[in-house]
Amino acid sequence: MTNPESIMVNQEILERLRTIPVLKAFDDEELQELLKMSEIREYGPGDLILEEGKTDGWIFYLVSGKVTISKKGKQLVTLETTGDVFGEMGAINGTVRSASVHALDSAICLSLNVVDIDKFSAKNRFAFRYIIYREFAQILANRLRETTEELIKAKEEIEKLNVMNRLMAVTEELQKAQKEIAELKSR
């Protein structure tokens, strides 16, 4: 990881930041206040960004590049869209990180420690909290919807496997019965 202070917020990064949905609501003054409390971090291919099982309060917005989220070494998803958010679940509820995040290629992220929200000026603090937590609610609602759909598909697959197992057991019983009938006929 490159030292956060070594990355200047150049015009290209600033323009990318302005495309992040949660940041569109901020005027220039508010965005500058946010940037003062945030860090722009650069990661190289394979760099660890978040470690499963660790605790911290940082949330990350992908500015550029690709990152992969994995749990217990199994890749879950790849993020590559400017504004993709990760790290929000641990930051929201203060629990350990439920997954690890690695850079797949060079990646730049805007990172913000949620405890720093209280350092915003009084007029911006509540507005920013509202905006960021509303975005989190939308993200989590979408993830819950996707997880529910995956659960339904998994249950359907399990039911198909159960039916197949029952059919195989019945088939084995029938074959066994046919064999016994053949043996009885041959006597």
PDB file of C-alpha atoms in Angstrom:
ATOM      1  CA  MET A   1       0.000   0.000   0.000  1.00  0.00           C
ATOM      2  CA  THR A   2       1.245   3.454  -0.840  1.00  0.00           C
ATOM      3  CA  ASN A   3       1.467   5.986   1.959  1.00  0.00           C
ATOM      4  CA  PRO A   4      -1.908   7.849   1.945  1.00  0.00           C
ATOM      5  CA  GLU A   5      -0.194  11.234   2.166  1.00  0.00           C
ATOM      6  CA  SER A   6       1.759  10.544  -1.030  1.00  0.00           C
ATOM      7  CA  ILE A   7      -1.347  10.496  -3.192  1.00  0.00           C
ATOM      8  CA  MET A   8      -2.452  13.946  -4.177  1.00  0.00           C
ATOM      9  CA  VAL A   9      -6.147  14.475  -4.790  1.00  0.00           C
ATOM     10  CA  ASN A  10      -5.659  15.425  -8.420  1.00  0.00           C
ATOM     11  CA  GLN A  11      -8.405  16.587 -10.752  1.00  0.00           C
ATOM     12  CA  GLU A  12      -8.972  13.072 -12.146  1.00  0.00           C
ATOM     13  CA  ILE A  13      -9.475  11.585  -8.672  1.00  0.00           C
ATOM     14  CA  LEU A  14     -11.688  14.529  -7.677  1.00  0.00           C
ATOM     15  CA  GLU A  15     -13.856  14.010 -10.768  1.00  0.00           C
ATOM     16  CA  ARG A  16     -14.136  10.285 -10.004  1.00  0.00           C
ATOM     17  CA  LEU A  17     -15.086  11.105  -6.402  1.00  0.00           C
ATOM     18  CA  ARG A  18     -17.873  13.349  -7.680  1.00  0.00           C
ATOM     19  CA  THR A  19     -19.396  10.359  -9.495  1.00  0.00           C
ATOM     20  CA  ILE A  20     -19.787   8.396  -6.260  1.00  0.00           C
ATOM     21  CA  PRO A  21     -23.514   8.544  -5.451  1.00  0.00           C
ATOM     22  CA  VAL A  22     -23.098   9.356  -1.766  1.00  0.00           C
ATOM     23  CA  LEU A  23     -20.726  12.221  -2.576  1.00  0.00           C
ATOM     24  CA  LYS A  24     -22.966  13.823  -5.225  1.00  0.00           C
ATOM     25  CA  ALA A  25     -25.047  15.313  -2.429  1.00  0.00           C
ATOM     26  CA  PHE A  26     -22.094  17.377  -1.168  1.00  0.00           C
ATOM     27  CA  ASP A  27     -21.180  20.834  -2.380  1.00  0.00           C
ATOM     28  CA  ASP A  28     -17.514  21.771  -2.868  1.00  0.00           C
ATOM     29  CA  GLU A  29     -17.062  22.993   0.712  1.00  0.00           C
ATOM     30  CA  GLU A  30     -18.583  19.857   2.199  1.00  0.00           C
ATOM     31  CA  LEU A  31     -16.570  17.618  -0.120  1.00  0.00           C
ATOM     32  CA  GLN A  32     -13.360  19.382   0.905  1.00  0.00           C
ATOM     33  CA  GLU A  33     -14.296  18.890   4.584  1.00  0.00           C
ATOM     34  CA  LEU A  34     -14.883  15.189   3.907  1.00  0.00           C
ATOM     35  CA  LEU A  35     -11.564  14.846   2.073  1.00  0.00           C
ATOM     36  CA  LYS A  36      -9.706  16.421   5.000  1.00  0.00           C
ATOM     37  CA  MET A  37     -11.008  13.636   7.260  1.00  0.00           C
ATOM     38  CA  SER A  38     -10.574  10.883   4.694  1.00  0.00           C
ATOM     39  CA  GLU A  39      -7.618   9.153   3.175  1.00  0.00           C
ATOM     40  CA  ILE A  40      -7.023   8.395  -0.463  1.00  0.00           C
ATOM     41  CA  ARG A  41      -5.205   5.070  -0.479  1.00  0.00           C
ATOM     42  CA  GLU A  42      -3.525   3.279  -3.349  1.00  0.00           C
ATOM     43  CA  TYR A  43      -3.074  -0.490  -3.420  1.00  0.00           C
ATOM     44  CA  GLY A  44      -1.069  -2.708  -5.735  1.00  0.00           C
ATOM     45  CA  PRO A  45      -2.163  -6.062  -7.164  1.00  0.00           C
ATOM     46  CA  GLY A  46      -2.652  -8.581  -4.350  1.00  0.00           C
ATOM     47  CA  ASP A  47      -2.422  -6.006  -1.542  1.00  0.00           C
ATOM     48  CA  LEU A  48      -4.598  -6.751   1.488  1.00  0.00           C
ATOM     49  CA  ILE A  49      -7.052  -3.911   2.143  1.00  0.00           C
ATOM     50  CA  LEU A  50      -9.228  -5.470   4.856  1.00  0.00           C
ATOM     51  CA  GLU A  51      -8.547  -8.644   6.801  1.00  0.00           C
ATOM     52  CA  GLU A  52     -11.277 -11.043   7.832  1.00  0.00           C
ATOM     53  CA  GLY A  53     -11.496 -11.297  11.631  1.00  0.00           C
ATOM     54  CA  LYS A  54      -9.902  -7.902  12.308  1.00  0.00           C
ATOM     55  CA  THR A  55     -11.733  -4.915  13.773  1.00  0.00           C
ATOM     56  CA  ASP A  56     -11.633  -1.306  12.626  1.00  0.00           C
ATOM     57  CA  GLY A  57     -14.066   1.437  11.715  1.00  0.00           C
ATOM     58  CA  TRP A  58     -12.996   2.165   8.144  1.00  0.00           C
ATOM     59  CA  ILE A  59     -15.347   2.193   5.175  1.00  0.00           C
ATOM     60  CA  PHE A  60     -14.010   2.270   1.640  1.00  0.00           C
ATOM     61  CA  TYR A  61     -15.269   3.713  -1.617  1.00  0.00           C
ATOM     62  CA  LEU A  62     -13.616   2.344  -4.718  1.00  0.00           C
ATOM     63  CA  VAL A  63     -12.305   5.229  -6.833  1.00  0.00           C
ATOM     64  CA  SER A  64     -10.586   3.106  -9.498  1.00  0.00           C
ATOM     65  CA  GLY A  65      -9.305  -0.408 -10.060  1.00  0.00           C
ATOM     66  CA  LYS A  66     -10.674  -3.777  -8.982  1.00  0.00           C
ATOM     67  CA  VAL A  67     -10.901  -5.466  -5.599  1.00  0.00           C
ATOM     68  CA  THR A  68     -12.075  -8.908  -4.611  1.00  0.00           C
ATOM     69  CA  ILE A  69     -13.984  -9.820  -1.477  1.00  0.00           C
ATOM     70  CA  SER A  70     -13.355 -13.283  -0.045  1.00  0.00           C
ATOM     71  CA  LYS A  71     -14.475 -15.227   3.001  1.00  0.00           C
ATOM     72  CA  LYS A  72     -12.398 -18.074   4.389  1.00  0.00           C
ATOM     73  CA  GLY A  73     -10.285 -17.898   1.241  1.00  0.00           C
ATOM     74  CA  LYS A  74     -13.259 -18.293  -1.114  1.00  0.00           C
ATOM     75  CA  GLN A  75     -13.840 -15.429  -3.530  1.00  0.00           C
ATOM     76  CA  LEU A  76     -17.341 -13.995  -3.196  1.00  0.00           C
ATOM     77  CA  VAL A  77     -17.455 -10.972  -5.479  1.00  0.00           C
ATOM     78  CA  THR A  78     -15.314  -8.584  -7.475  1.00  0.00           C
ATOM     79  CA  LEU A  79     -15.938  -4.849  -7.247  1.00  0.00           C
ATOM     80  CA  GLU A  80     -14.824  -2.610 -10.100  1.00  0.00           C
ATOM     81  CA  THR A  81     -17.264   0.282 -10.301  1.00  0.00           C
ATOM     82  CA  THR A  82     -16.328   3.725  -9.045  1.00  0.00           C
ATOM     83  CA  GLY A  83     -18.318   4.233  -5.850  1.00  0.00           C
ATOM     84  CA  ASP A  84     -18.594   0.570  -4.883  1.00  0.00           C
ATOM     85  CA  VAL A  85     -18.559   0.446  -1.082  1.00  0.00           C
ATOM     86  CA  PHE A  86     -16.945  -2.151   1.140  1.00  0.00           C
ATOM     87  CA  GLY A  87     -16.128  -2.426   4.821  1.00  0.00           C
ATOM     88  CA  GLU A  88     -19.402  -0.818   5.815  1.00  0.00           C
ATOM     89  CA  MET A  89     -20.846  -3.758   7.762  1.00  0.00           C
ATOM     90  CA  GLY A  90     -18.005  -3.947  10.283  1.00  0.00           C
ATOM     91  CA  ALA A  91     -17.912  -0.168  10.532  1.00  0.00           C
ATOM     92  CA  ILE A  92     -21.665   0.091  11.150  1.00  0.00           C
ATOM     93  CA  ASN A  93     -21.929  -2.464  13.935  1.00  0.00           C
ATOM     94  CA  GLY A  94     -18.358  -2.414  15.250  1.00  0.00           C
ATOM     95  CA  THR A  95     -17.842  -6.153  14.817  1.00  0.00           C
ATOM     96  CA  VAL A  96     -14.934  -8.009  13.270  1.00  0.00           C
ATOM     97  CA  ARG A  97     -14.555  -7.987   9.530  1.00  0.00           C
ATOM     98  CA  SER A  98     -16.645 -10.767   8.022  1.00  0.00           C
ATOM     99  CA  ALA A  99     -14.505 -10.974   4.881  1.00  0.00           C
ATOM    100  CA  SER A 100     -11.141  -9.987   3.451  1.00  0.00           C
ATOM    101  CA  VAL A 101     -10.630  -7.562   0.598  1.00  0.00           C
ATOM    102  CA  HIS A 102      -7.627  -7.631  -1.754  1.00  0.00           C
ATOM    103  CA  ALA A 103      -6.731  -5.438  -4.708  1.00  0.00           C
ATOM    104  CA  LEU A 104      -6.867  -7.415  -7.954  1.00  0.00           C
ATOM    105  CA  ASP A 105      -4.946  -4.766  -9.819  1.00  0.00           C
ATOM    106  CA  SER A 106      -3.902  -1.247  -8.892  1.00  0.00           C
ATOM    107  CA  ALA A 107      -6.767   0.241  -6.902  1.00  0.00           C
ATOM    108  CA  ILE A 108      -7.442   3.643  -5.403  1.00  0.00           C
ATOM    109  CA  CYS A 109      -9.908   3.951  -2.539  1.00  0.00           C
ATOM    110  CA  LEU A 110     -11.367   6.774  -0.509  1.00  0.00           C
ATOM    111  CA  SER A 111     -11.380   5.572   3.085  1.00  0.00           C
ATOM    112  CA  LEU A 112     -13.212   7.125   5.989  1.00  0.00           C
ATOM    113  CA  ASN A 113     -13.226   6.115   9.621  1.00  0.00           C
ATOM    114  CA  VAL A 114     -16.832   6.317  10.844  1.00  0.00           C
ATOM    115  CA  VAL A 115     -15.719   7.828  14.156  1.00  0.00           C
ATOM    116  CA  ASP A 116     -14.509  10.824  12.138  1.00  0.00           C
ATOM    117  CA  ILE A 117     -18.097  11.637  11.152  1.00  0.00           C
ATOM    118  CA  ASP A 118     -18.467  13.252  14.568  1.00  0.00           C
ATOM    119  CA  LYS A 119     -15.619  15.623  13.658  1.00  0.00           C
ATOM    120  CA  PHE A 120     -17.617  17.217  10.864  1.00  0.00           C
ATOM    121  CA  SER A 121     -18.928  20.697  11.441  1.00  0.00           C
ATOM    122  CA  ALA A 122     -22.276  20.687  13.221  1.00  0.00           C
ATOM    123  CA  LYS A 123     -24.210  21.649  10.080  1.00  0.00           C
ATOM    124  CA  ASN A 124     -22.636  18.829   8.049  1.00  0.00           C
ATOM    125  CA  ARG A 125     -22.443  16.086  10.664  1.00  0.00           C
ATOM    126  CA  PHE A 126     -26.112  15.131  10.672  1.00  0.00           C
ATOM    127  CA  ALA A 127     -26.516  15.587   6.931  1.00  0.00           C
ATOM    128  CA  PHE A 128     -23.545  13.344   6.263  1.00  0.00           C
ATOM    129  CA  ARG A 129     -24.754  10.727   8.730  1.00  0.00           C
ATOM    130  CA  TYR A 130     -28.150  10.727   7.070  1.00  0.00           C
ATOM    131  CA  ILE A 131     -26.692  10.453   3.564  1.00  0.00           C
ATOM    132  CA  ILE A 132     -24.176   7.734   4.388  1.00  0.00           C
ATOM    133  CA  TYR A 133     -26.507   5.593   6.481  1.00  0.00           C
ATOM    134  CA  ARG A 134     -29.260   5.910   3.911  1.00  0.00           C
ATOM    135  CA  GLU A 135     -26.801   4.650   1.290  1.00  0.00           C
ATOM    136  CA  PHE A 136     -25.808   1.787   3.599  1.00  0.00           C
ATOM    137  CA  ALA A 137     -29.473   0.902   4.046  1.00  0.00           C
ATOM    138  CA  GLN A 138     -29.906   0.758   0.260  1.00  0.00           C
ATOM    139  CA  ILE A 139     -26.772  -1.355  -0.169  1.00  0.00           C
ATOM    140  CA  LEU A 140     -27.774  -3.764   2.585  1.00  0.00           C
ATOM    141  CA  ALA A 141     -31.348  -3.999   1.260  1.00  0.00           C
ATOM    142  CA  ASN A 142     -29.987  -4.935  -2.177  1.00  0.00           C
ATOM    143  CA  ARG A 143     -27.630  -7.493  -0.666  1.00  0.00           C
ATOM    144  CA  LEU A 144     -30.449  -8.951   1.432  1.00  0.00           C
ATOM    145  CA  ARG A 145     -32.616  -9.238  -1.685  1.00  0.00           C
ATOM    146  CA  GLU A 146     -29.792 -11.002  -3.573  1.00  0.00           C
ATOM    147  CA  THR A 147     -29.088 -13.293  -0.614  1.00  0.00           C
ATOM    148  CA  THR A 148     -32.775 -14.172  -0.330  1.00  0.00           C
ATOM    149  CA  GLU A 149     -32.892 -15.061  -4.031  1.00  0.00           C
ATOM    150  CA  GLU A 150     -29.767 -17.221  -3.650  1.00  0.00           C
ATOM    151  CA  LEU A 151     -31.293 -18.922  -0.587  1.00  0.00           C
ATOM    152  CA  ILE A 152     -34.468 -19.725  -2.521  1.00  0.00           C
ATOM    153  CA  LYS A 153     -32.399 -21.206  -5.382  1.00  0.00           C
ATOM    154  CA  ALA A 154     -30.317 -23.215  -2.904  1.00  0.00           C
ATOM    155  CA  LYS A 155     -33.452 -24.571  -1.224  1.00  0.00           C
ATOM    156  CA  GLU A 156     -34.850 -25.560  -4.629  1.00  0.00           C
ATOM    157  CA  GLU A 157     -31.596 -27.372  -5.457  1.00  0.00           C
ATOM    158  CA  ILE A 158     -31.617 -29.134  -2.080  1.00  0.00           C
ATOM    159  CA  GLU A 159     -35.201 -30.242  -2.669  1.00  0.00           C
ATOM    160  CA  LYS A 160     -34.241 -31.578  -6.132  1.00  0.00           C
ATOM    161  CA  LEU A 161     -31.317 -33.463  -4.567  1.00  0.00           C
ATOM    162  CA  ASN A 162     -33.611 -34.880  -1.879  1.00  0.00           C
ATOM    163  CA  VAL A 163     -36.075 -36.070  -4.530  1.00  0.00           C
ATOM    164  CA  MET A 164     -33.209 -37.596  -6.529  1.00  0.00           C
ATOM    165  CA  ASN A 165     -31.871 -39.352  -3.426  1.00  0.00           C
ATOM    166  CA  ARG A 166     -35.330 -40.731  -2.632  1.00  0.00           C
ATOM    167  CA  LEU A 167     -35.705 -41.920  -6.241  1.00  0.00           C
ATOM    168  CA  MET A 168     -32.289 -43.556  -6.106  1.00  0.00           C
ATOM    169  CA  ALA A 169     -33.202 -45.297  -2.845  1.00  0.00           C
ATOM    170  CA  VAL A 170     -36.505 -46.509  -4.332  1.00  0.00           C
ATOM    171  CA  THR A 171     -34.669 -47.645  -7.483  1.00  0.00           C
ATOM    172  CA  GLU A 172     -32.180 -49.604  -5.361  1.00  0.00           C
ATOM    173  CA  GLU A 173     -35.047 -51.204  -3.430  1.00  0.00           C
ATOM    174  CA  LEU A 174     -36.783 -52.120  -6.688  1.00  0.00           C
ATOM    175  CA  GLN A 175     -33.594 -53.625  -8.098  1.00  0.00           C
ATOM    176  CA  LYS A 176     -33.108 -55.574  -4.892  1.00  0.00           C
ATOM    177  CA  ALA A 177     -36.710 -56.787  -5.038  1.00  0.00           C
ATOM    178  CA  GLN A 178     -36.344 -57.770  -8.711  1.00  0.00           C
ATOM    179  CA  LYS A 179     -33.206 -59.721  -7.872  1.00  0.00           C
ATOM    180  CA  GLU A 180     -35.001 -61.531  -5.047  1.00  0.00           C
ATOM    181  CA  ILE A 181     -37.953 -62.304  -7.335  1.00  0.00           C
ATOM    182  CA  ALA A 182     -35.588 -63.664  -9.992  1.00  0.00           C
ATOM    183  CA  GLU A 183     -33.891 -65.854  -7.372  1.00  0.00           C
ATOM    184  CA  LEU A 184     -37.267 -67.168  -6.156  1.00  0.00           C
ATOM    185  CA  LYS A 185     -38.360 -67.955  -9.746  1.00  0.00           C
ATOM    186  CA  SER A 186     -35.129 -69.824 -10.457  1.00  0.00           C
ATOM    187  CA  ARG A 187     -35.687 -72.249  -7.542  1.00  0.00           C
TER     188      ARG A 187
END
